[in-house]
Amino acid sequence: MTTTRDSSESTVTAQTSTVSDLVRRSAGRFAADTAIEFADRTWTYAELDAAVTAVARELVRLGVTKGDRVAAYGKNSDLFVLLYLGCARAGFIHVPVNYQLKGDELDYILSNSGAEIVFADADLMSAVTSTPTGASAQVIDFADLVPVATTDSIAPAGAGEFSVDDTDVAQLLYTSGTTSAPKGAVMTHRALVHEYLSSLMSLPLILSSN
């Protein structure tokens, strides 16, 4: 399989400085194309972009401020992605947590990351609240994001509504901690965008209607 790229490829990095920019750019170019399919839900790029803004606003409503840590404790899903991108749009730090961790291991990451709000799958919420840190945190079911993200007529993010720079931290990724306590690797928007684009550039992709 050969690789085919369009003439705009050289401008991607210049126009895409944050994780949120990736979503916004894709929505502008491929609005009606499918971005995510999960269970009975399908999101076009335009719908994804709007949903990301709605999730970002919901996090603000919940009291999250720029630089705050938001933990995500659940299995892979469209809602997991929406939370990550919503955090990225608003300038919050997304902390993905391995859903297989329990007890002291889970509590360590929640405590060490400084997360005061935790989104979890319904069947995992008790694992969070049973830890010392989780018991005092705001714990929210991922499913609560569905009505937020699917609301009709979500207004686009206004100019200056969210201020995010490529040097801002986007994610805190914890190592496996096989020989010592897990350590949080700080990932900026710039680092993640470069990582994503480098991965795409190395794949044998052919542009198509899909």
mmCIF file of C-alpha atoms in Angstrom:
data_model
loop_
_atom_site.group_PDB
_atom_site.id
_atom_site.type_symbol
_atom_site.label_atom_id
_atom_site.label_comp_id
_atom_site.label_asym_id
_atom_site.label_seq_id
_atom_site.Cartn_x
_atom_site.Cartn_y
_atom_site.Cartn_z
ATOM 1 C CA MET A 1 0.000 0.000 0.000
ATOM 2 C CA THR A 2 1.365 3.407 -0.936
ATOM 3 C CA THR A 3 1.096 6.674 0.908
ATOM 4 C CA THR A 4 -0.835 9.570 -0.597
ATOM 5 C CA ARG A 5 -0.917 12.986 1.038
ATOM 6 C CA ASP A 6 -2.541 16.252 0.037
ATOM 7 C CA SER A 7 -0.865 19.616 -0.493
ATOM 8 C CA SER A 8 -2.017 20.954 2.864
ATOM 9 C CA GLU A 9 0.106 18.458 4.785
ATOM 10 C CA SER A 10 3.003 20.894 5.193
ATOM 11 C CA THR A 11 0.750 23.418 6.924
ATOM 12 C CA VAL A 12 -0.786 21.028 9.444
ATOM 13 C CA THR A 13 1.747 21.696 12.182
ATOM 14 C CA ALA A 14 1.589 25.463 11.683
ATOM 15 C CA GLN A 15 -2.206 25.503 11.923
ATOM 16 C CA THR A 16 -2.451 22.874 14.644
ATOM 17 C CA SER A 17 -0.768 23.855 17.885
ATOM 18 C CA THR A 18 -3.077 22.238 20.454
ATOM 19 C CA VAL A 19 -5.012 18.988 20.749
ATOM 20 C CA SER A 20 -8.237 20.959 20.419
ATOM 21 C CA ASP A 21 -7.004 22.437 17.144
ATOM 22 C CA LEU A 22 -6.811 18.918 15.705
ATOM 23 C CA VAL A 23 -10.510 18.416 16.359
ATOM 24 C CA ARG A 24 -11.480 21.858 15.098
ATOM 25 C CA ARG A 25 -9.421 21.455 11.929
ATOM 26 C CA SER A 26 -10.894 18.023 11.192
ATOM 27 C CA ALA A 27 -14.424 19.355 11.725
ATOM 28 C CA GLY A 28 -13.730 22.081 9.194
ATOM 29 C CA ARG A 29 -12.414 19.683 6.566
ATOM 30 C CA PHE A 30 -14.455 16.531 7.136
ATOM 31 C CA ALA A 31 -17.608 17.794 8.872
ATOM 32 C CA ALA A 32 -19.978 15.040 7.725
ATOM 33 C CA ASP A 33 -17.490 12.172 7.905
ATOM 34 C CA THR A 34 -17.640 9.694 10.760
ATOM 35 C CA ALA A 35 -15.140 10.415 13.518
ATOM 36 C CA ILE A 36 -16.158 7.900 16.190
ATOM 37 C CA GLU A 37 -18.435 4.884 16.335
ATOM 38 C CA PHE A 38 -19.129 3.260 19.691
ATOM 39 C CA ALA A 39 -21.999 0.970 20.690
ATOM 40 C CA ASP A 40 -25.159 2.669 19.377
ATOM 41 C CA ARG A 41 -23.591 6.122 19.046
ATOM 42 C CA THR A 42 -21.927 7.650 15.989
ATOM 43 C CA TRP A 43 -20.228 11.047 15.893
ATOM 44 C CA THR A 44 -19.342 12.975 12.757
ATOM 45 C CA TYR A 45 -16.395 15.340 13.019
ATOM 46 C CA ALA A 46 -18.778 18.294 13.221
ATOM 47 C CA GLU A 47 -20.782 16.607 15.978
ATOM 48 C CA LEU A 48 -17.595 15.671 17.796
ATOM 49 C CA ASP A 49 -16.337 19.253 17.708
ATOM 50 C CA ALA A 50 -19.641 20.553 19.100
ATOM 51 C CA ALA A 51 -19.755 17.835 21.766
ATOM 52 C CA VAL A 52 -16.215 18.648 22.867
ATOM 53 C CA THR A 53 -17.222 22.272 23.418
ATOM 54 C CA ALA A 54 -20.295 21.166 25.374
ATOM 55 C CA VAL A 55 -18.201 18.890 27.609
ATOM 56 C CA ALA A 56 -15.671 21.675 28.185
ATOM 57 C CA ARG A 57 -18.486 23.995 29.291
ATOM 58 C CA GLU A 58 -19.911 21.306 31.565
ATOM 59 C CA LEU A 59 -16.534 20.911 33.266
ATOM 60 C CA VAL A 60 -16.424 24.660 33.823
ATOM 61 C CA ARG A 61 -19.922 24.480 35.302
ATOM 62 C CA LEU A 62 -18.711 21.763 37.660
ATOM 63 C CA GLY A 63 -16.069 24.144 38.963
ATOM 64 C CA VAL A 64 -13.000 22.957 37.079
ATOM 65 C CA THR A 65 -10.526 25.746 36.318
ATOM 66 C CA LYS A 66 -7.542 25.940 33.993
ATOM 67 C CA GLY A 67 -4.723 23.685 35.130
ATOM 68 C CA ASP A 68 -6.951 21.476 37.290
ATOM 69 C CA ARG A 69 -6.589 17.704 36.995
ATOM 70 C CA VAL A 70 -9.550 15.637 35.804
ATOM 71 C CA ALA A 71 -9.156 11.878 36.277
ATOM 72 C CA ALA A 72 -10.727 9.393 33.858
ATOM 73 C CA TYR A 73 -11.251 5.899 35.251
ATOM 74 C CA GLY A 74 -12.998 3.695 32.741
ATOM 75 C CA LYS A 75 -12.754 1.434 29.735
ATOM 76 C CA ASN A 76 -12.255 2.758 26.222
ATOM 77 C CA SER A 77 -15.381 4.478 24.944
ATOM 78 C CA ASP A 78 -16.550 7.509 23.028
ATOM 79 C CA LEU A 79 -17.239 9.254 26.339
ATOM 80 C CA PHE A 80 -13.666 8.651 27.469
ATOM 81 C CA VAL A 81 -12.500 10.409 24.296
ATOM 82 C CA LEU A 82 -14.991 13.257 24.741
ATOM 83 C CA LEU A 83 -13.756 13.885 28.273
ATOM 84 C CA TYR A 84 -10.143 13.980 27.117
ATOM 85 C CA LEU A 85 -10.894 16.384 24.282
ATOM 86 C CA GLY A 86 -13.166 18.504 26.476
ATOM 87 C CA CYS A 87 -10.330 18.875 28.966
ATOM 88 C CA ALA A 88 -7.961 19.768 26.143
ATOM 89 C CA ARG A 89 -10.309 22.435 24.790
ATOM 90 C CA ALA A 90 -10.734 24.156 28.147
ATOM 91 C CA GLY A 91 -7.131 23.895 29.344
ATOM 92 C CA PHE A 92 -7.705 21.213 31.971
ATOM 93 C CA ILE A 93 -5.294 18.343 32.568
ATOM 94 C CA HIS A 94 -6.623 14.903 31.685
ATOM 95 C CA VAL A 95 -5.394 12.045 33.892
ATOM 96 C CA PRO A 96 -6.251 8.633 32.404
ATOM 97 C CA VAL A 97 -6.211 5.880 35.042
ATOM 98 C CA ASN A 98 -5.985 2.154 34.286
ATOM 99 C CA TYR A 99 -9.417 0.736 35.136
ATOM 100 C CA GLN A 100 -7.780 -2.450 36.457
ATOM 101 C CA LEU A 101 -6.155 -0.565 39.330
ATOM 102 C CA LYS A 102 -7.908 -0.788 42.669
ATOM 103 C CA GLY A 103 -7.299 0.067 46.310
ATOM 104 C CA ASP A 104 -3.919 1.565 47.189
ATOM 105 C CA GLU A 105 -2.708 1.678 43.570
ATOM 106 C CA LEU A 106 -5.754 3.638 42.468
ATOM 107 C CA ASP A 107 -5.630 5.887 45.509
ATOM 108 C CA TYR A 108 -1.954 6.677 44.894
ATOM 109 C CA ILE A 109 -2.583 8.006 41.389
ATOM 110 C CA LEU A 110 -5.664 9.969 42.401
ATOM 111 C CA SER A 111 -3.752 11.517 45.295
ATOM 112 C CA ASN A 112 -0.461 12.083 43.486
ATOM 113 C CA SER A 113 -2.128 13.662 40.454
ATOM 114 C CA GLY A 114 -4.123 16.076 42.576
ATOM 115 C CA ALA A 115 -7.378 15.201 40.816
ATOM 116 C CA GLU A 116 -10.403 16.575 42.657
ATOM 117 C CA ILE A 117 -12.915 15.373 40.090
ATOM 118 C CA VAL A 118 -13.083 11.820 38.751
ATOM 119 C CA PHE A 119 -15.165 10.465 35.881
ATOM 120 C CA ALA A 120 -15.730 6.720 36.127
ATOM 121 C CA ASP A 121 -17.781 3.980 34.525
ATOM 122 C CA ALA A 122 -20.864 3.166 36.590
ATOM 123 C CA ASP A 123 -19.503 -0.209 37.671
ATOM 124 C CA LEU A 124 -16.212 1.360 38.774
ATOM 125 C CA MET A 125 -17.496 4.278 40.831
ATOM 126 C CA SER A 126 -17.472 2.287 44.069
ATOM 127 C CA ALA A 127 -13.793 1.460 43.524
ATOM 128 C CA VAL A 128 -13.089 5.201 43.475
ATOM 129 C CA THR A 129 -15.231 6.177 46.445
ATOM 130 C CA SER A 130 -13.777 3.360 48.558
ATOM 131 C CA THR A 131 -10.316 4.980 48.432
ATOM 132 C CA PRO A 132 -9.348 7.785 50.851
ATOM 133 C CA THR A 133 -8.757 10.247 48.006
ATOM 134 C CA GLY A 134 -11.790 9.195 46.001
ATOM 135 C CA ALA A 135 -14.048 9.488 49.027
ATOM 136 C CA SER A 136 -13.397 13.228 49.148
ATOM 137 C CA ALA A 137 -13.399 13.777 45.377
ATOM 138 C CA GLN A 138 -16.266 14.702 43.093
ATOM 139 C CA VAL A 139 -17.049 11.395 41.342
ATOM 140 C CA ILE A 140 -19.214 11.473 38.215
ATOM 141 C CA ASP A 141 -20.588 8.715 36.013
ATOM 142 C CA PHE A 142 -19.270 8.898 32.435
ATOM 143 C CA ALA A 143 -22.861 8.316 31.280
ATOM 144 C CA ASP A 144 -23.774 11.766 32.596
ATOM 145 C CA LEU A 145 -21.889 13.198 29.618
ATOM 146 C CA VAL A 146 -24.351 11.721 27.102
ATOM 147 C CA PRO A 147 -27.121 14.341 27.522
ATOM 148 C CA VAL A 148 -24.485 17.078 27.697
ATOM 149 C CA ALA A 149 -22.799 16.035 24.461
ATOM 150 C CA THR A 150 -25.986 15.337 22.513
ATOM 151 C CA THR A 151 -27.828 18.564 23.300
ATOM 152 C CA ASP A 152 -29.230 20.230 20.190
ATOM 153 C CA SER A 153 -27.835 23.546 18.954
ATOM 154 C CA ILE A 154 -24.520 23.641 20.796
ATOM 155 C CA ALA A 155 -23.055 27.089 20.139
ATOM 156 C CA PRO A 156 -19.461 27.121 18.862
ATOM 157 C CA ALA A 157 -16.809 28.189 21.332
ATOM 158 C CA GLY A 158 -16.629 31.963 21.347
ATOM 159 C CA ALA A 159 -13.458 33.946 20.806
ATOM 160 C CA GLY A 160 -11.578 33.985 24.083
ATOM 161 C CA GLU A 161 -13.979 31.553 25.775
ATOM 162 C CA PHE A 162 -11.134 29.097 26.287
ATOM 163 C CA SER A 163 -7.476 30.098 26.366
ATOM 164 C CA VAL A 164 -5.043 27.266 25.708
ATOM 165 C CA ASP A 165 -1.413 27.452 24.604
ATOM 166 C CA ASP A 166 0.670 24.698 23.043
ATOM 167 C CA THR A 167 2.992 24.773 26.058
ATOM 168 C CA ASP A 168 0.114 24.084 28.475
ATOM 169 C CA VAL A 169 -0.072 20.617 29.998
ATOM 170 C CA ALA A 170 -2.744 18.451 28.348
ATOM 171 C CA GLN A 171 -2.236 15.077 30.003
ATOM 172 C CA LEU A 172 -0.579 13.471 32.991
ATOM 173 C CA LEU A 173 0.314 9.898 32.010
ATOM 174 C CA TYR A 174 1.364 7.517 34.766
ATOM 175 C CA THR A 175 4.039 4.877 34.211
ATOM 176 C CA SER A 176 3.416 1.246 35.121
ATOM 177 C CA GLY A 177 5.509 1.511 38.283
ATOM 178 C CA THR A 178 6.882 -2.043 38.080
ATOM 179 C CA THR A 179 9.961 -1.278 40.185
ATOM 180 C CA SER A 180 8.756 1.772 42.103
ATOM 181 C CA ALA A 181 5.718 3.979 42.548
ATOM 182 C CA PRO A 182 4.152 5.160 39.257
ATOM 183 C CA LYS A 183 5.399 8.525 38.037
ATOM 184 C CA GLY A 184 3.303 11.048 36.165
ATOM 185 C CA ALA A 185 4.743 12.001 32.779
ATOM 186 C CA VAL A 186 3.779 15.570 31.892
ATOM 187 C CA MET A 187 2.572 15.878 28.289
ATOM 188 C CA THR A 188 2.045 19.312 26.769
ATOM 189 C CA HIS A 189 -0.289 20.021 23.868
ATOM 190 C CA ARG A 190 2.731 20.550 21.621
ATOM 191 C CA ALA A 191 4.232 17.182 22.557
ATOM 192 C CA LEU A 192 0.974 15.316 21.978
ATOM 193 C CA VAL A 193 0.241 17.016 18.649
ATOM 194 C CA HIS A 194 3.735 16.215 17.385
ATOM 195 C CA GLU A 195 3.340 12.624 18.563
ATOM 196 C CA TYR A 196 -0.013 12.242 16.788
ATOM 197 C CA LEU A 197 1.220 13.811 13.559
ATOM 198 C CA SER A 198 4.429 11.772 13.575
ATOM 199 C CA SER A 199 2.383 8.598 13.938
ATOM 200 C CA LEU A 200 0.099 9.593 11.066
ATOM 201 C CA MET A 201 3.040 10.471 8.833
ATOM 202 C CA SER A 202 4.516 7.007 9.346
ATOM 203 C CA LEU A 203 1.318 5.152 8.429
ATOM 204 C CA PRO A 204 0.680 3.981 4.839
ATOM 205 C CA LEU A 205 -2.527 5.968 4.451
ATOM 206 C CA ILE A 206 -4.483 6.617 1.272
ATOM 207 C CA LEU A 207 -6.985 9.459 1.221
ATOM 208 C CA SER A 208 -10.508 8.324 0.395
ATOM 209 C CA SER A 209 -14.121 9.186 1.115
ATOM 210 C CA ASN A 210 -13.638 7.474 4.487
#
